Every structure is written in C-alpha cells, then in structure tokens.
PDB file of C-alpha atoms in Angstrom:
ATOM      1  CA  UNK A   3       0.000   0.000   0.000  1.00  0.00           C
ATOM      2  CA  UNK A   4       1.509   3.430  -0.955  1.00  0.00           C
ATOM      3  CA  UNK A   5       2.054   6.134   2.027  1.00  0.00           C
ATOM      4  CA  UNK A   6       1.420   9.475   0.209  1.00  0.00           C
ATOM      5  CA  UNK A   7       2.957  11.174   2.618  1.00  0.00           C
ATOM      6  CA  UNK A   8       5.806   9.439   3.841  1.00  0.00           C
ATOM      7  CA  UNK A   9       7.523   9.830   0.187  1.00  0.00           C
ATOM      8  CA  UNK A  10       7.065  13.690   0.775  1.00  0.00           C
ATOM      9  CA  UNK A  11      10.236  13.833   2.388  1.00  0.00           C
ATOM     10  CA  UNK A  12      12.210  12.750  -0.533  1.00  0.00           C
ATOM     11  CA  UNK A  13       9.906  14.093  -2.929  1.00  0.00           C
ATOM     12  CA  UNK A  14      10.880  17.800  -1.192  1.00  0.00           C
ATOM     13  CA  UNK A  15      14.394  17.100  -1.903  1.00  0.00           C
ATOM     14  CA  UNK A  16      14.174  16.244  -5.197  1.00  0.00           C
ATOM     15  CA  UNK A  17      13.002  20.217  -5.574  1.00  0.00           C
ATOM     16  CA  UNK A  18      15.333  22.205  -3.612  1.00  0.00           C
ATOM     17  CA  UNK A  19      18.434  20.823  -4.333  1.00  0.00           C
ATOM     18  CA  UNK A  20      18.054  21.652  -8.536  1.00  0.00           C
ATOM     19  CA  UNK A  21      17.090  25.354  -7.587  1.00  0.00           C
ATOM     20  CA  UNK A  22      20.128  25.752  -4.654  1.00  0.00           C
ATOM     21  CA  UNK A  23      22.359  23.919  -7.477  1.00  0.00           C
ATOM     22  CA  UNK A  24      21.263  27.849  -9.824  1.00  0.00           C
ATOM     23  CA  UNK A  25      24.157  29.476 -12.054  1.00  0.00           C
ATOM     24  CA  UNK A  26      24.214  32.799 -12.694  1.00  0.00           C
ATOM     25  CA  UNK A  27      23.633  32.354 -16.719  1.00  0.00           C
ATOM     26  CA  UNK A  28      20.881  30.180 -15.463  1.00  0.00           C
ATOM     27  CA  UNK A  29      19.212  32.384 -12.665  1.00  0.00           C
ATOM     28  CA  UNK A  30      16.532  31.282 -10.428  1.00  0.00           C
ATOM     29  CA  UNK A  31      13.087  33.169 -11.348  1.00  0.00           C
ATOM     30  CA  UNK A  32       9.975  33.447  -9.742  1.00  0.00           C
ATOM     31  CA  UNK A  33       6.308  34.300 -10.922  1.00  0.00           C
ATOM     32  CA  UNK A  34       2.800  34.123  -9.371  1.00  0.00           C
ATOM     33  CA  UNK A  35      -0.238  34.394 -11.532  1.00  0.00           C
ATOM     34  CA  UNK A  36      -3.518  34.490 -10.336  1.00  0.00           C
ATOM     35  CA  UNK A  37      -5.543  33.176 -13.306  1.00  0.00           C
ATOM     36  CA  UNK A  38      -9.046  33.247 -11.671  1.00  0.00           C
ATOM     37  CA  UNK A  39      -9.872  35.221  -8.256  1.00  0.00           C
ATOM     38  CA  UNK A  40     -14.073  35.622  -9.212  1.00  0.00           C
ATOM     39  CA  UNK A  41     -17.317  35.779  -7.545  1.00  0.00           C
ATOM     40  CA  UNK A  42     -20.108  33.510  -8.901  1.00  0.00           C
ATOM     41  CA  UNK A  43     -23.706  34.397  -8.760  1.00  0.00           C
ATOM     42  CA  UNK A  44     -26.005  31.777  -8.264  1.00  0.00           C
ATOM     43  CA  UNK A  45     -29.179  33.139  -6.541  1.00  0.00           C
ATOM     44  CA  UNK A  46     -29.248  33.602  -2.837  1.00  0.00           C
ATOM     45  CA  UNK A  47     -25.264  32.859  -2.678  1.00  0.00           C
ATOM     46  CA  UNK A  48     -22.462  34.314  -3.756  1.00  0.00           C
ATOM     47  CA  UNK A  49     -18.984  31.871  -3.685  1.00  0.00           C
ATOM     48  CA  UNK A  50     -15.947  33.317  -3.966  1.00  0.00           C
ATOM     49  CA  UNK A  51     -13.127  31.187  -6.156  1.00  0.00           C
ATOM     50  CA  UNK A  52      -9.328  30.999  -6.791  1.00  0.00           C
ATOM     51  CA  UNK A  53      -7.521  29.539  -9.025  1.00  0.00           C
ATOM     52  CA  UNK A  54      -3.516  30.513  -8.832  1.00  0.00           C
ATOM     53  CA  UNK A  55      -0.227  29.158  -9.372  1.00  0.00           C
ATOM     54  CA  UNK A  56       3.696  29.946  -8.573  1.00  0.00           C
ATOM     55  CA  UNK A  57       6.488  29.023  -9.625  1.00  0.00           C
ATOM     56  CA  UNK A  58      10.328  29.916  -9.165  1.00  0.00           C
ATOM     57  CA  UNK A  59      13.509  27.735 -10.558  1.00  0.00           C
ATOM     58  CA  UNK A  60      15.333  27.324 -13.721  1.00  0.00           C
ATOM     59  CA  UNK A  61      14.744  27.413 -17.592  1.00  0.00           C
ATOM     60  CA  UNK A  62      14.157  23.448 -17.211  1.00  0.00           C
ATOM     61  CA  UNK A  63      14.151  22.863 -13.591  1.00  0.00           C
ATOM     62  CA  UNK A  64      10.755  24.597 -11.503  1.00  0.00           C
ATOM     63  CA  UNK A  65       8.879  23.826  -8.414  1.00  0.00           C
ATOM     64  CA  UNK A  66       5.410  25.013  -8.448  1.00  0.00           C
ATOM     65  CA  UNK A  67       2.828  25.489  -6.509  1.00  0.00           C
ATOM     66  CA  UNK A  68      -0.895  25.172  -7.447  1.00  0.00           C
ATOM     67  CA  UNK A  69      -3.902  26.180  -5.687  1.00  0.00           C
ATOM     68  CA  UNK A  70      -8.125  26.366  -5.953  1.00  0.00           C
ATOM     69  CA  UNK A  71     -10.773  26.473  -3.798  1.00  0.00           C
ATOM     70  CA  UNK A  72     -13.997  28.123  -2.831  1.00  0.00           C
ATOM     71  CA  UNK A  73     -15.448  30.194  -0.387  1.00  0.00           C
ATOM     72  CA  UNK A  74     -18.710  30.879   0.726  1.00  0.00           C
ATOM     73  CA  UNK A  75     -20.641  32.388   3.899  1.00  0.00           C
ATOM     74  CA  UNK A  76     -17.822  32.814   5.890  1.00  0.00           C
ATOM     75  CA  UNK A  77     -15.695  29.467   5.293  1.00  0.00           C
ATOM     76  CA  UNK A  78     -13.902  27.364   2.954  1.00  0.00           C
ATOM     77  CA  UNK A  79     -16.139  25.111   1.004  1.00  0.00           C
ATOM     78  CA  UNK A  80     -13.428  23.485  -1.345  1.00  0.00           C
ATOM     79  CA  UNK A  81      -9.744  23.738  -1.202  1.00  0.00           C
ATOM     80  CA  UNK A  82      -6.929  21.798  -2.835  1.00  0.00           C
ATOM     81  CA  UNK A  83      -3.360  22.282  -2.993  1.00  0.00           C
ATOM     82  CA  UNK A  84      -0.493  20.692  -5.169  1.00  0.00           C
ATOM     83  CA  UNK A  85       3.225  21.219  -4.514  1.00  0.00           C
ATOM     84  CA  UNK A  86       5.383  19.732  -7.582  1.00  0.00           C
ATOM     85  CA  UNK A  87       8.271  19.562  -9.179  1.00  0.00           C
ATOM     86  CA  UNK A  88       8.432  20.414 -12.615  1.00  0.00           C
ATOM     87  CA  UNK A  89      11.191  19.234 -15.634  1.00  0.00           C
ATOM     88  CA  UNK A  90      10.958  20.807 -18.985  1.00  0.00           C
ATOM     89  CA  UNK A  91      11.089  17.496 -21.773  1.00  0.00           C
ATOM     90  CA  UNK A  92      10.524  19.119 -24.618  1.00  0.00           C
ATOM     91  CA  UNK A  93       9.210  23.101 -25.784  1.00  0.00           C
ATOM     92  CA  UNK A  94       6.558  24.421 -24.274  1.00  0.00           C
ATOM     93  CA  UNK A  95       5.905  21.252 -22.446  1.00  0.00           C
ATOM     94  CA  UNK A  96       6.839  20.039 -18.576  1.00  0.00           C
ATOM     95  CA  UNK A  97       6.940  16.837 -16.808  1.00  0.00           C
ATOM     96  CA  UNK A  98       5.563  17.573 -13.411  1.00  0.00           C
ATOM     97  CA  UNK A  99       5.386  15.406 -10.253  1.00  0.00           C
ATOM     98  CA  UNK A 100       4.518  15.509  -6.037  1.00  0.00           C
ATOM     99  CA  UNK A 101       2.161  15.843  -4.154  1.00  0.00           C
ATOM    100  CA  UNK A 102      -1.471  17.248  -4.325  1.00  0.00           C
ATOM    101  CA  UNK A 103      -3.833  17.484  -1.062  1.00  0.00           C
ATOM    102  CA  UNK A 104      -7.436  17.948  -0.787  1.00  0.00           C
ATOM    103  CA  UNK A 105      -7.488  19.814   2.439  1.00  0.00           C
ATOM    104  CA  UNK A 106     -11.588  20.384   1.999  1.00  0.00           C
ATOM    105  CA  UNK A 107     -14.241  19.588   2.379  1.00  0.00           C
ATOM    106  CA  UNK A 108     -13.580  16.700   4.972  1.00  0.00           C
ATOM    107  CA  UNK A 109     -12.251  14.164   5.284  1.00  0.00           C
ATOM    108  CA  UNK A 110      -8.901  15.281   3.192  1.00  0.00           C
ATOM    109  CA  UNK A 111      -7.136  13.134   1.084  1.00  0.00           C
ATOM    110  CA  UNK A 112      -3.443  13.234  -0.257  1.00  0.00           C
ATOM    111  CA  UNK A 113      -2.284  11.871  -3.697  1.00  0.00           C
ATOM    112  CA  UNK A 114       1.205  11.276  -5.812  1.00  0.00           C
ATOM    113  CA  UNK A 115       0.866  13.816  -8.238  1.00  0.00           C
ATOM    114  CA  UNK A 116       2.158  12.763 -12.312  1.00  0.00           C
ATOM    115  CA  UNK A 117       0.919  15.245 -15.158  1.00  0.00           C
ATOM    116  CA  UNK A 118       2.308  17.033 -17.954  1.00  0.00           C
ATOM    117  CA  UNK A 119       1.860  20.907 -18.755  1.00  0.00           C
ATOM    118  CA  UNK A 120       2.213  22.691 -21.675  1.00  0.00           C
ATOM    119  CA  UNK A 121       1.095  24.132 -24.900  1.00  0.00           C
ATOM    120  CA  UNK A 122      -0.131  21.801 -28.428  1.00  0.00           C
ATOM    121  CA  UNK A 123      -0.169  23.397 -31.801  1.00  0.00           C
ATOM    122  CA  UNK A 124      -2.870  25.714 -32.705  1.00  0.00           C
ATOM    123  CA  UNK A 125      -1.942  27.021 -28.881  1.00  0.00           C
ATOM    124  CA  UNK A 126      -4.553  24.745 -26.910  1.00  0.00           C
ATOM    125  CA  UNK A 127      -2.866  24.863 -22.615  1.00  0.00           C
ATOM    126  CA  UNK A 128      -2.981  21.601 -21.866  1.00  0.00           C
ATOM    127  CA  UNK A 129      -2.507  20.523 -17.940  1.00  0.00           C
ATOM    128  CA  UNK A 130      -3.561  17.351 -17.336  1.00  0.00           C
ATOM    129  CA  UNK A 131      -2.361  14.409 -14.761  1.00  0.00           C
ATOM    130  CA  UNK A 132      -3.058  11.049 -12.998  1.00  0.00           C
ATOM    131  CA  UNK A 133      -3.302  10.804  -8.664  1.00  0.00           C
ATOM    132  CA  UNK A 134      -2.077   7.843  -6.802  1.00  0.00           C
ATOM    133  CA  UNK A 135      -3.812   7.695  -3.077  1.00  0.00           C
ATOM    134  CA  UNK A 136      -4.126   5.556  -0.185  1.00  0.00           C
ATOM    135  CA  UNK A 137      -6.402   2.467  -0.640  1.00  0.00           C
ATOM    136  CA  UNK A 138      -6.143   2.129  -3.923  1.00  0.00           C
ATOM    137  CA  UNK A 139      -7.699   5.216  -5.138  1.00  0.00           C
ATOM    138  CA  UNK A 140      -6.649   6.484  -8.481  1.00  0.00           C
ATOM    139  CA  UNK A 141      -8.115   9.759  -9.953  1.00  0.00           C
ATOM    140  CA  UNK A 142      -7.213  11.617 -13.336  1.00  0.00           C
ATOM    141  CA  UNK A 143      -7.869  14.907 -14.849  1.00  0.00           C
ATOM    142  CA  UNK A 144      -7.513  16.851 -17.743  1.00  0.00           C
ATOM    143  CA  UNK A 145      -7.522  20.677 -18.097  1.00  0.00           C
ATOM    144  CA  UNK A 146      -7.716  22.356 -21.653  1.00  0.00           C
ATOM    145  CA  UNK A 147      -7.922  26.451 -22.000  1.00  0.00           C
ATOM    146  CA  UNK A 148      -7.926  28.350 -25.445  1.00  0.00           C
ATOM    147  CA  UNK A 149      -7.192  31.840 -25.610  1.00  0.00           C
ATOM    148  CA  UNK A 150      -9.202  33.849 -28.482  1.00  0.00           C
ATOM    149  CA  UNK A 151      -7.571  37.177 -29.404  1.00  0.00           C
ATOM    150  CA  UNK A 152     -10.545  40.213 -30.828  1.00  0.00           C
ATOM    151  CA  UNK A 153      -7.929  42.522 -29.852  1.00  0.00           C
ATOM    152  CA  UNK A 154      -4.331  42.687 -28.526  1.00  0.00           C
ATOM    153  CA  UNK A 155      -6.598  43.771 -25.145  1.00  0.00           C
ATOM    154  CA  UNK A 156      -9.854  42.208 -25.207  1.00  0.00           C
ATOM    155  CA  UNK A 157      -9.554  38.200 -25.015  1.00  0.00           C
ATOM    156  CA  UNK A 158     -11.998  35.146 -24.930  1.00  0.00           C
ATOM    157  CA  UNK A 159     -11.234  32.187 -23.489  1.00  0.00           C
ATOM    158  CA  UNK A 160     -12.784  29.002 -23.341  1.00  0.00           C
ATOM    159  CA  UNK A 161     -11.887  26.626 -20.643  1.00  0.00           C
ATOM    160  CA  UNK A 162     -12.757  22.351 -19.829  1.00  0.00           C
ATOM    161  CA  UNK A 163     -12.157  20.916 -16.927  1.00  0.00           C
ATOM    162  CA  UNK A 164     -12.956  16.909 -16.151  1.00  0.00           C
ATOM    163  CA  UNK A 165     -12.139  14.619 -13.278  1.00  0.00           C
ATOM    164  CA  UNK A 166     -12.218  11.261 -13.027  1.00  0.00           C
ATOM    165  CA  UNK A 167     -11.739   8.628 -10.044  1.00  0.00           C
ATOM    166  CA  UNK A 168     -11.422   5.140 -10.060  1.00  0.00           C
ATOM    167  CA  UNK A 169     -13.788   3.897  -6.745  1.00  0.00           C
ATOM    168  CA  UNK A 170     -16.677   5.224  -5.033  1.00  0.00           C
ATOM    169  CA  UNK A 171     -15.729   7.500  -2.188  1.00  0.00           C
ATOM    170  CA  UNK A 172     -18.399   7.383   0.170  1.00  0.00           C
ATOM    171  CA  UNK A 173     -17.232  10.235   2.825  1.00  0.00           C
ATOM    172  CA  UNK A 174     -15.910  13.029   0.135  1.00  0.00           C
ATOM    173  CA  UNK A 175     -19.174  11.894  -1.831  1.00  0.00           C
ATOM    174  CA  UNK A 176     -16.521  10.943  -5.022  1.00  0.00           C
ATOM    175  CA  UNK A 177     -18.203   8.452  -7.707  1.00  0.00           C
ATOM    176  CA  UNK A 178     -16.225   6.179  -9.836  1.00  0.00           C
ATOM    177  CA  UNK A 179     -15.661   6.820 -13.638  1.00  0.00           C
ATOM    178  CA  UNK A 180     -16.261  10.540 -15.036  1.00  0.00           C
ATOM    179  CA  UNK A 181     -17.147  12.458 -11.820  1.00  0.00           C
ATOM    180  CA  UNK A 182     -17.750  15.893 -12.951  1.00  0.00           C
ATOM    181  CA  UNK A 183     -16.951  18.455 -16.051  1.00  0.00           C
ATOM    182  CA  UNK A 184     -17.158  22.047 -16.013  1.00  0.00           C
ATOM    183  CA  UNK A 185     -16.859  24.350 -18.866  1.00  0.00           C
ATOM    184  CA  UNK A 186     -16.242  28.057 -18.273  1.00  0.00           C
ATOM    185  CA  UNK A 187     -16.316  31.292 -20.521  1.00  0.00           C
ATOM    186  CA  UNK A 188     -14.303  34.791 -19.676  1.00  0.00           C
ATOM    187  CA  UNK A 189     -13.662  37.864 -21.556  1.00  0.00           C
ATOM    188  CA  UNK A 190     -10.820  39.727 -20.320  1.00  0.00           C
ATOM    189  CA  UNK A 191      -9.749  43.137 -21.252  1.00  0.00           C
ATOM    190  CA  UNK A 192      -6.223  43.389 -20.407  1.00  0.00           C
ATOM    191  CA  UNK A 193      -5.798  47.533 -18.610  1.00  0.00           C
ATOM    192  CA  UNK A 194      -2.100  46.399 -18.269  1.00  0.00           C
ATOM    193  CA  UNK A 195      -0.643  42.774 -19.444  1.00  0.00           C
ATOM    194  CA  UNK A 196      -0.147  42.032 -16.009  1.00  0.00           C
ATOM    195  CA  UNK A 197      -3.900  42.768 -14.920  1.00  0.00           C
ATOM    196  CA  UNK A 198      -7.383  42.268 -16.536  1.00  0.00           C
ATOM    197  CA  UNK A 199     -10.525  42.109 -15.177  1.00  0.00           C
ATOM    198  CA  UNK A 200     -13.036  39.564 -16.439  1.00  0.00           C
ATOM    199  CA  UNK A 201     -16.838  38.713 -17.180  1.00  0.00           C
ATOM    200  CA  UNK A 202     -18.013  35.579 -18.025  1.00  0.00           C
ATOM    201  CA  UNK A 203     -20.245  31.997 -17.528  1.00  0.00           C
ATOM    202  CA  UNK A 204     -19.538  28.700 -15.892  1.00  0.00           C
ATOM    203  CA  UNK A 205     -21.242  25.639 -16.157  1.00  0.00           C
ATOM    204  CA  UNK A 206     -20.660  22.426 -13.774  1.00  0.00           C
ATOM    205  CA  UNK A 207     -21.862  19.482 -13.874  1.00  0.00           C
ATOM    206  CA  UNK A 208     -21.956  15.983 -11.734  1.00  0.00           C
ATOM    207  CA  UNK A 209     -22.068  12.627 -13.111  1.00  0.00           C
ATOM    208  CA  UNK A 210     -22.967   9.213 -12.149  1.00  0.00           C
ATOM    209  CA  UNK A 211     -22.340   8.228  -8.878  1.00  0.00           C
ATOM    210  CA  UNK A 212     -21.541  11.731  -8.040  1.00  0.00           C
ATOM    211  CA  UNK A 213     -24.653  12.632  -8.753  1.00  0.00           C
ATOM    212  CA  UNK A 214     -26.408  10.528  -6.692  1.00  0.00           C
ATOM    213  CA  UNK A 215     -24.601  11.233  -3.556  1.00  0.00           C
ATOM    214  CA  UNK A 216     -25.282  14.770  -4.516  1.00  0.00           C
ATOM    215  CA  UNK A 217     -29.410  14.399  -4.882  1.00  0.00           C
ATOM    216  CA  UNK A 218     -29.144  12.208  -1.883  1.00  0.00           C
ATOM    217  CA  UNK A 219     -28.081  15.639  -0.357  1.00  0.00           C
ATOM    218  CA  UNK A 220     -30.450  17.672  -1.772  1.00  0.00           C
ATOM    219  CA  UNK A 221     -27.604  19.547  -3.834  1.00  0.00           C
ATOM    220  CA  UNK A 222     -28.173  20.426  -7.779  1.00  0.00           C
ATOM    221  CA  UNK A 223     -26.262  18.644 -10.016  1.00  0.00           C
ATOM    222  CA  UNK A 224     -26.193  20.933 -13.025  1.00  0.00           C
ATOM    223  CA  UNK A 225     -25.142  24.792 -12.160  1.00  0.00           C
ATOM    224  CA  UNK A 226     -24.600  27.703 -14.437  1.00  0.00           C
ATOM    225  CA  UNK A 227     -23.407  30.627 -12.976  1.00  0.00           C
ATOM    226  CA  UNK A 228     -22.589  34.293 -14.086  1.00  0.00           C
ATOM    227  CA  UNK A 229     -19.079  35.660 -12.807  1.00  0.00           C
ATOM    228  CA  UNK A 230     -16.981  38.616 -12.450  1.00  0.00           C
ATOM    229  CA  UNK A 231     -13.748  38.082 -11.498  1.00  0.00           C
ATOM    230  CA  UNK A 232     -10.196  39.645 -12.107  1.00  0.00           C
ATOM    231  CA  UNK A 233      -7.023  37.977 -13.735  1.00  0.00           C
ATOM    232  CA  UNK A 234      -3.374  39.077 -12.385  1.00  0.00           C
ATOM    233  CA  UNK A 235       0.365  38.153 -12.722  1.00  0.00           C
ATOM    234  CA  UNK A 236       3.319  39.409 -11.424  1.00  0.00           C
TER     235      UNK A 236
END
C-alpha cells in the first residue's frame, strides 16, 4: 500500500536541491499568476473562487505550486493544494510530479501527483495528470484552455475541466468513472498585461455516482453561474 505522505520527504528534496544547485547564466526566477480570483452568482449565494499558481527555478528545472478552492458564507467550502516539481522534456511542455492534497471539504485526502503541462499546436494549454492515493484510489484529470484574441486587449477564453476517479468515495461523496466536467467562458480586457478584469459563464456538472450522492443531499447537479472576477500576474 503506498504512504502518500511518507515519500514527501524525498519528494521535497528532489526540488530544492536543482534550484540551490542555480548558475548565474541560469538564474533562479519566480512568478505568481492568479488566473481566476471571481465571484459567482447563483441566486441567494455568492462563492468566492481561486484559481492561482507559482512558480520559481530554472529554464528546465521549476517547483510550483498550485492552488483552488472556494469560499462561501464565511468558510472554505473546497480547497486543494499541489506542490510539484516540474522538468521541462521538450518546448513548451513540462513533466511535473509531487504531491497534491485535498485539504476540503472533509475528510482530506493526499495523492502522488504525475501530469504534464504545456502548450499543443494551434496554442490549446494543456494541464492534465493522474493521482495515486491511499487504498487504492486512483483519480485523473484533464484541463484544456484556449485563448481567443478580438484585440491585442480584449480576449476570450474558453476553458474544460474533467475529473475522473477510479472507486466510489463514500465520505468526500466521489463516484467512480467521469465524476464531474465544467466548462467556463471569460472575456478579459487586459488595462495592463499584467492585470485584466473579467466577465463571463460557468457551467458544472456531476455525473454518475456523483450525482447521486449529490441528490441524496439535496444539492443540484447541473449549475450555471454568471461571474466577475479579475485575472493578475506578477
């Protein structure tokens, strides 16, 4: 049986030692980019979402950190982290491992993190990988955004999003198989490169299994909400 986290140890050494090991023709960099900070409208509640990332390192050689969640009245509803370290295989694309924890809602789990990262011809952003956790549990999922230029300024981007586990997860409420997709719309206009405020739809949906636990609960299954949100790096 695999021990997510007693392989974090070595798993954190594998990343420092490649960015201590920096040259100065080679120098370690660092940015943060918040791709989605948004509030969602859907009736009585508003939820409040992130989506950001950093990374600092090398040309091939990174360790990043990735983070989402939501939060609404007053406390965190959904919140996952990922801490992995990242080796550039060919342009434009990274091999990325580590560790990824869902620290909400309870019970939290922790996974082996394997994906790749990076960008396919015709300029589709690609992140997708596969999770290793205790028990046996194996999940997937694969991220696709598209970026569609009207002006150097004002940008529409379509965005997919689908997860998929490989056993029923009674306490997180997880089905097996295709477990939810959502599918999300912004238009940006871009004041400065480094900031743009955004408008735009998402729609979520949960699937088998997923479902069920979720009409057990009295939750919808199928949400479309309308968003305003702001998009940052530095």
């Amino acid at each position: 049986m695999i021990n997510v986290k007693t392989l974090f140890p070595l798993f954190f050494s594998l990343i420092v030692l490649p960015v201590i090991a920096g040259v100065k023709d080679d120098p370690v960099l660092a940015k943060m980019m918040v791709n989605q900070l948004e509030i969602r409208d859907i009736g009585d509640d508003n939820i409040t979402v992130w989506d950001a990332q950093l990374w600092a390192g090398q040309d091939l050689q990174k360790l990043w950190l990735k983070s989402e969640g939501e939060y609404t009245n007053g406390a965190t509803e959904e919140s996952e982290l990922q801490v992995l370290y990242s080796q550039a295989v060919a342009p434009y694309w990274d091999v990325q491992f580590g560790w990824r924890g869902d620290l909400k809602p309870s019970p939290d789990r922790h996974w082996l993190a394997l994906g790749v990262q990076g960008l396919t011809p015709y300029y589709f952003e690609i992140d997708t990988a596969l999770f290793v956790g205790n028990h046996g549990r194996v999940a997937a999922r694969i991220e696709a955004e598209y970026e569609l230029l009207f002006t150097q300024q004002l940008i529409l981007s379509p965005e997919l999003e689908m997860n998929f586990f490989s056993k029923d997860d009674v306490e997180t409420e997880t089905g097996s198989g295709l477990s939810d997709l959502e599918a999300g719309l912004r238009l940006r206009y871009e004041i400065r490169r480094e900031i743009a405020p955004y408008i735009g739809v998402n729609w979520s949906r949960k699937v088998g299994k997923t479902a069920d636990f979720a009409r057990d609960e009295g939750n919808s299954v199928d949400i479309t909400e309308i968003l305003i949100g702001i998009r940052a790096w530095f």
